[in-house]
PDB file of C-alpha atoms in Angstrom:
ATOM      1  CA  GLN A   1       0.000   0.000   0.000  1.00  0.00           C
ATOM      2  CA  VAL A   2       1.130   3.539  -0.733  1.00  0.00           C
ATOM      3  CA  GLN A   3      -0.076   6.625   1.076  1.00  0.00           C
ATOM      4  CA  LEU A   4      -0.066   9.893  -0.825  1.00  0.00           C
ATOM      5  CA  VAL A   5      -0.373  13.289   0.796  1.00  0.00           C
ATOM      6  CA  GLU A   6      -0.870  16.367  -1.345  1.00  0.00           C
ATOM      7  CA  SER A   7      -0.233  19.943  -0.325  1.00  0.00           C
ATOM      8  CA  GLY A   8       0.064  23.388  -1.851  1.00  0.00           C
ATOM      9  CA  GLY A   9      -3.389  24.135  -3.186  1.00  0.00           C
ATOM     10  CA  GLY A  10      -5.056  27.483  -2.726  1.00  0.00           C
ATOM     11  CA  LEU A  11      -6.703  30.538  -4.230  1.00  0.00           C
ATOM     12  CA  VAL A  12      -4.691  32.586  -6.714  1.00  0.00           C
ATOM     13  CA  GLN A  13      -5.302  35.093  -9.465  1.00  0.00           C
ATOM     14  CA  ALA A  14      -4.987  34.468 -13.168  1.00  0.00           C
ATOM     15  CA  GLY A  15      -1.354  34.653 -14.219  1.00  0.00           C
ATOM     16  CA  ASP A  16      -0.039  33.614 -10.819  1.00  0.00           C
ATOM     17  CA  SER A  17       2.018  30.556 -10.004  1.00  0.00           C
ATOM     18  CA  LEU A  18       1.444  27.735  -7.544  1.00  0.00           C
ATOM     19  CA  THR A  19       3.355  24.596  -6.611  1.00  0.00           C
ATOM     20  CA  LEU A  20       1.674  21.368  -5.569  1.00  0.00           C
ATOM     21  CA  SER A  21       3.568  18.651  -3.736  1.00  0.00           C
ATOM     22  CA  CYS A  22       2.819  14.997  -3.193  1.00  0.00           C
ATOM     23  CA  ALA A  23       4.654  12.947  -0.590  1.00  0.00           C
ATOM     24  CA  ALA A  24       4.573   9.182  -1.098  1.00  0.00           C
ATOM     25  CA  SER A  25       5.123   6.663   1.691  1.00  0.00           C
ATOM     26  CA  ARG A  26       7.371   4.681  -0.649  1.00  0.00           C
ATOM     27  CA  ARG A  27       8.686   4.910  -4.168  1.00  0.00           C
ATOM     28  CA  THR A  28       6.635   3.459  -6.995  1.00  0.00           C
ATOM     29  CA  PHE A  29       7.242   3.227 -10.721  1.00  0.00           C
ATOM     30  CA  GLY A  30       5.560   6.461 -11.648  1.00  0.00           C
ATOM     31  CA  MET A  31       3.575   9.370 -10.315  1.00  0.00           C
ATOM     32  CA  GLY A  32       0.922  11.474 -11.934  1.00  0.00           C
ATOM     33  CA  TRP A  33      -1.311  14.457 -11.367  1.00  0.00           C
ATOM     34  CA  PHE A  34      -4.927  14.518 -12.421  1.00  0.00           C
ATOM     35  CA  ARG A  35      -7.592  17.148 -11.896  1.00  0.00           C
ATOM     36  CA  GLN A  36     -11.346  17.298 -11.745  1.00  0.00           C
ATOM     37  CA  ALA A  37     -13.399  20.436 -12.180  1.00  0.00           C
ATOM     38  CA  PRO A  38     -17.039  20.650 -11.032  1.00  0.00           C
ATOM     39  CA  GLY A  39     -19.313  18.814 -13.412  1.00  0.00           C
ATOM     40  CA  LYS A  40     -16.428  17.412 -15.428  1.00  0.00           C
ATOM     41  CA  GLU A  41     -14.600  14.127 -15.598  1.00  0.00           C
ATOM     42  CA  ARG A  42     -11.202  13.646 -14.042  1.00  0.00           C
ATOM     43  CA  GLU A  43      -8.477  14.455 -16.539  1.00  0.00           C
ATOM     44  CA  PHE A  44      -4.779  13.840 -16.848  1.00  0.00           C
ATOM     45  CA  VAL A  45      -2.424  16.731 -16.126  1.00  0.00           C
ATOM     46  CA  ALA A  46       1.142  15.431 -15.911  1.00  0.00           C
ATOM     47  CA  ALA A  47       3.183  12.359 -15.037  1.00  0.00           C
ATOM     48  CA  ILE A  48       6.767  11.374 -14.331  1.00  0.00           C
ATOM     49  CA  THR A  49       8.551   8.043 -14.069  1.00  0.00           C
ATOM     50  CA  TRP A  50      10.762   7.517 -11.052  1.00  0.00           C
ATOM     51  CA  SER A  51      13.630   5.693 -12.682  1.00  0.00           C
ATOM     52  CA  VAL A  52      14.289   7.626 -15.876  1.00  0.00           C
ATOM     53  CA  GLY A  53      12.389  10.778 -15.041  1.00  0.00           C
ATOM     54  CA  SER A  54      10.442  10.796 -18.272  1.00  0.00           C
ATOM     55  CA  THR A  55       7.690  13.407 -18.188  1.00  0.00           C
ATOM     56  CA  TYR A  56       4.298  13.631 -19.845  1.00  0.00           C
ATOM     57  CA  TYR A  57       1.909  16.572 -20.051  1.00  0.00           C
ATOM     58  CA  ALA A  58      -1.614  17.258 -21.185  1.00  0.00           C
ATOM     59  CA  ASP A  59      -1.715  19.648 -24.121  1.00  0.00           C
ATOM     60  CA  SER A  60      -3.694  22.136 -22.034  1.00  0.00           C
ATOM     61  CA  VAL A  61      -0.820  22.605 -19.561  1.00  0.00           C
ATOM     62  CA  LYS A  62       2.219  22.012 -21.739  1.00  0.00           C
ATOM     63  CA  GLY A  63       4.637  24.916 -21.450  1.00  0.00           C
ATOM     64  CA  ARG A  64       2.982  26.211 -18.272  1.00  0.00           C
ATOM     65  CA  PHE A  65       3.240  23.298 -15.838  1.00  0.00           C
ATOM     66  CA  SER A  66       6.329  21.341 -14.871  1.00  0.00           C
ATOM     67  CA  ILE A  67       6.483  18.065 -12.963  1.00  0.00           C
ATOM     68  CA  SER A  68       9.571  16.998 -11.050  1.00  0.00           C
ATOM     69  CA  ARG A  69      10.613  14.429  -8.481  1.00  0.00           C
ATOM     70  CA  ASP A  70      12.844  14.288  -5.442  1.00  0.00           C
ATOM     71  CA  ASN A  71      14.134  10.746  -5.174  1.00  0.00           C
ATOM     72  CA  ALA A  72      15.518  11.190  -1.692  1.00  0.00           C
ATOM     73  CA  LYS A  73      12.201  12.403  -0.301  1.00  0.00           C
ATOM     74  CA  ASN A  74       9.824  10.335  -2.475  1.00  0.00           C
ATOM     75  CA  THR A  75       8.131  13.582  -3.372  1.00  0.00           C
ATOM     76  CA  VAL A  76       6.712  14.788  -6.643  1.00  0.00           C
ATOM     77  CA  SER A  77       5.989  18.437  -7.331  1.00  0.00           C
ATOM     78  CA  LEU A  78       3.862  20.187  -9.906  1.00  0.00           C
ATOM     79  CA  GLN A  79       4.973  23.730 -10.665  1.00  0.00           C
ATOM     80  CA  MET A  80       2.066  25.615 -12.219  1.00  0.00           C
ATOM     81  CA  ASN A  81       2.753  28.916 -13.943  1.00  0.00           C
ATOM     82  CA  SER A  82       0.552  31.339 -15.851  1.00  0.00           C
ATOM     83  CA  LEU A  83      -2.518  29.897 -14.213  1.00  0.00           C
ATOM     84  CA  LYS A  84      -5.873  30.374 -15.889  1.00  0.00           C
ATOM     85  CA  PRO A  85      -9.406  30.248 -14.473  1.00  0.00           C
ATOM     86  CA  GLU A  86      -9.928  27.025 -16.425  1.00  0.00           C
ATOM     87  CA  ASP A  87      -7.194  25.422 -14.308  1.00  0.00           C
ATOM     88  CA  THR A  88      -9.565  25.579 -11.342  1.00  0.00           C
ATOM     89  CA  ALA A  89     -10.127  22.043 -10.081  1.00  0.00           C
ATOM     90  CA  VAL A  90      -9.345  19.555  -7.377  1.00  0.00           C
ATOM     91  CA  TYR A  91      -5.896  18.186  -8.136  1.00  0.00           C
ATOM     92  CA  TYR A  92      -5.124  14.567  -7.304  1.00  0.00           C
ATOM     93  CA  CYS A  93      -1.772  12.880  -6.970  1.00  0.00           C
ATOM     94  CA  ALA A  94      -1.563   9.265  -8.130  1.00  0.00           C
ATOM     95  CA  ALA A  95       1.027   6.489  -8.000  1.00  0.00           C
ATOM     96  CA  ALA A  96       1.534   3.494 -10.280  1.00  0.00           C
ATOM     97  CA  ASN A  97       2.783   0.035  -9.317  1.00  0.00           C
ATOM     98  CA  ARG A  98       4.003  -0.612 -12.831  1.00  0.00           C
ATOM     99  CA  TYR A  99       6.226   1.279 -15.183  1.00  0.00           C
ATOM    100  CA  CYS A 100       4.297   3.256 -17.769  1.00  0.00           C
ATOM    101  CA  SER A 101       5.405   4.687 -21.049  1.00  0.00           C
ATOM    102  CA  GLY A 102       3.749   6.746 -23.692  1.00  0.00           C
ATOM    103  CA  ALA A 103      -0.025   6.631 -23.802  1.00  0.00           C
ATOM    104  CA  GLY A 104      -0.204   4.439 -20.713  1.00  0.00           C
ATOM    105  CA  CYS A 105       1.010   7.245 -18.484  1.00  0.00           C
ATOM    106  CA  TYR A 106      -1.996   9.359 -19.447  1.00  0.00           C
ATOM    107  CA  ARG A 107      -4.572   6.814 -18.343  1.00  0.00           C
ATOM    108  CA  SER A 108      -6.121   6.997 -14.888  1.00  0.00           C
ATOM    109  CA  ASP A 109      -6.406   3.201 -14.706  1.00  0.00           C
ATOM    110  CA  THR A 110      -2.607   2.972 -14.883  1.00  0.00           C
ATOM    111  CA  TYR A 111      -2.454   4.314 -11.323  1.00  0.00           C
ATOM    112  CA  ASN A 112      -3.132   2.204  -8.265  1.00  0.00           C
ATOM    113  CA  TYR A 113      -3.086   4.753  -5.459  1.00  0.00           C
ATOM    114  CA  TRP A 114      -4.652   8.174  -5.133  1.00  0.00           C
ATOM    115  CA  GLY A 115      -4.322  11.088  -2.774  1.00  0.00           C
ATOM    116  CA  GLN A 116      -7.216  12.910  -1.170  1.00  0.00           C
ATOM    117  CA  GLY A 117      -6.984  15.877  -3.522  1.00  0.00           C
ATOM    118  CA  THR A 118      -6.166  19.545  -3.067  1.00  0.00           C
ATOM    119  CA  GLN A 119      -8.253  22.452  -4.321  1.00  0.00           C
ATOM    120  CA  VAL A 120      -6.791  24.958  -6.748  1.00  0.00           C
ATOM    121  CA  THR A 121      -8.920  27.986  -7.528  1.00  0.00           C
ATOM    122  CA  VAL A 122      -7.852  30.581 -10.078  1.00  0.00           C
ATOM    123  CA  SER A 123      -9.819  33.809 -10.127  1.00  0.00           C
ATOM    124  CA  SER A 124     -10.039  36.024 -13.195  1.00  0.00           C
TER     125      SER A 124
END
């Protein structure tokens, strides 16, 4: 079992930056961030593999968000820049028991463990 604890959410204005962190109780093969806005389905945001550090991004955040990992602390961070009101959502950290590559890293069913979520609200 893996416990995931997210932190860093909050209320910001459009154009601001925010960093989310996810602390895992142990290392897995990959970590991802997903988000869910009210009335919408959960969607992929970004992912990173622990071993190689390969990164994957949704088109909607590419160039604005950056995912990184700290191997020593088993922590993954999501740096979010140039935030937009449409980025408003509950952000969830997820961990995978198996290595993912390519399209597999974008799928929510690739991930076995989920955090409780942290709210990000971007005002216009």
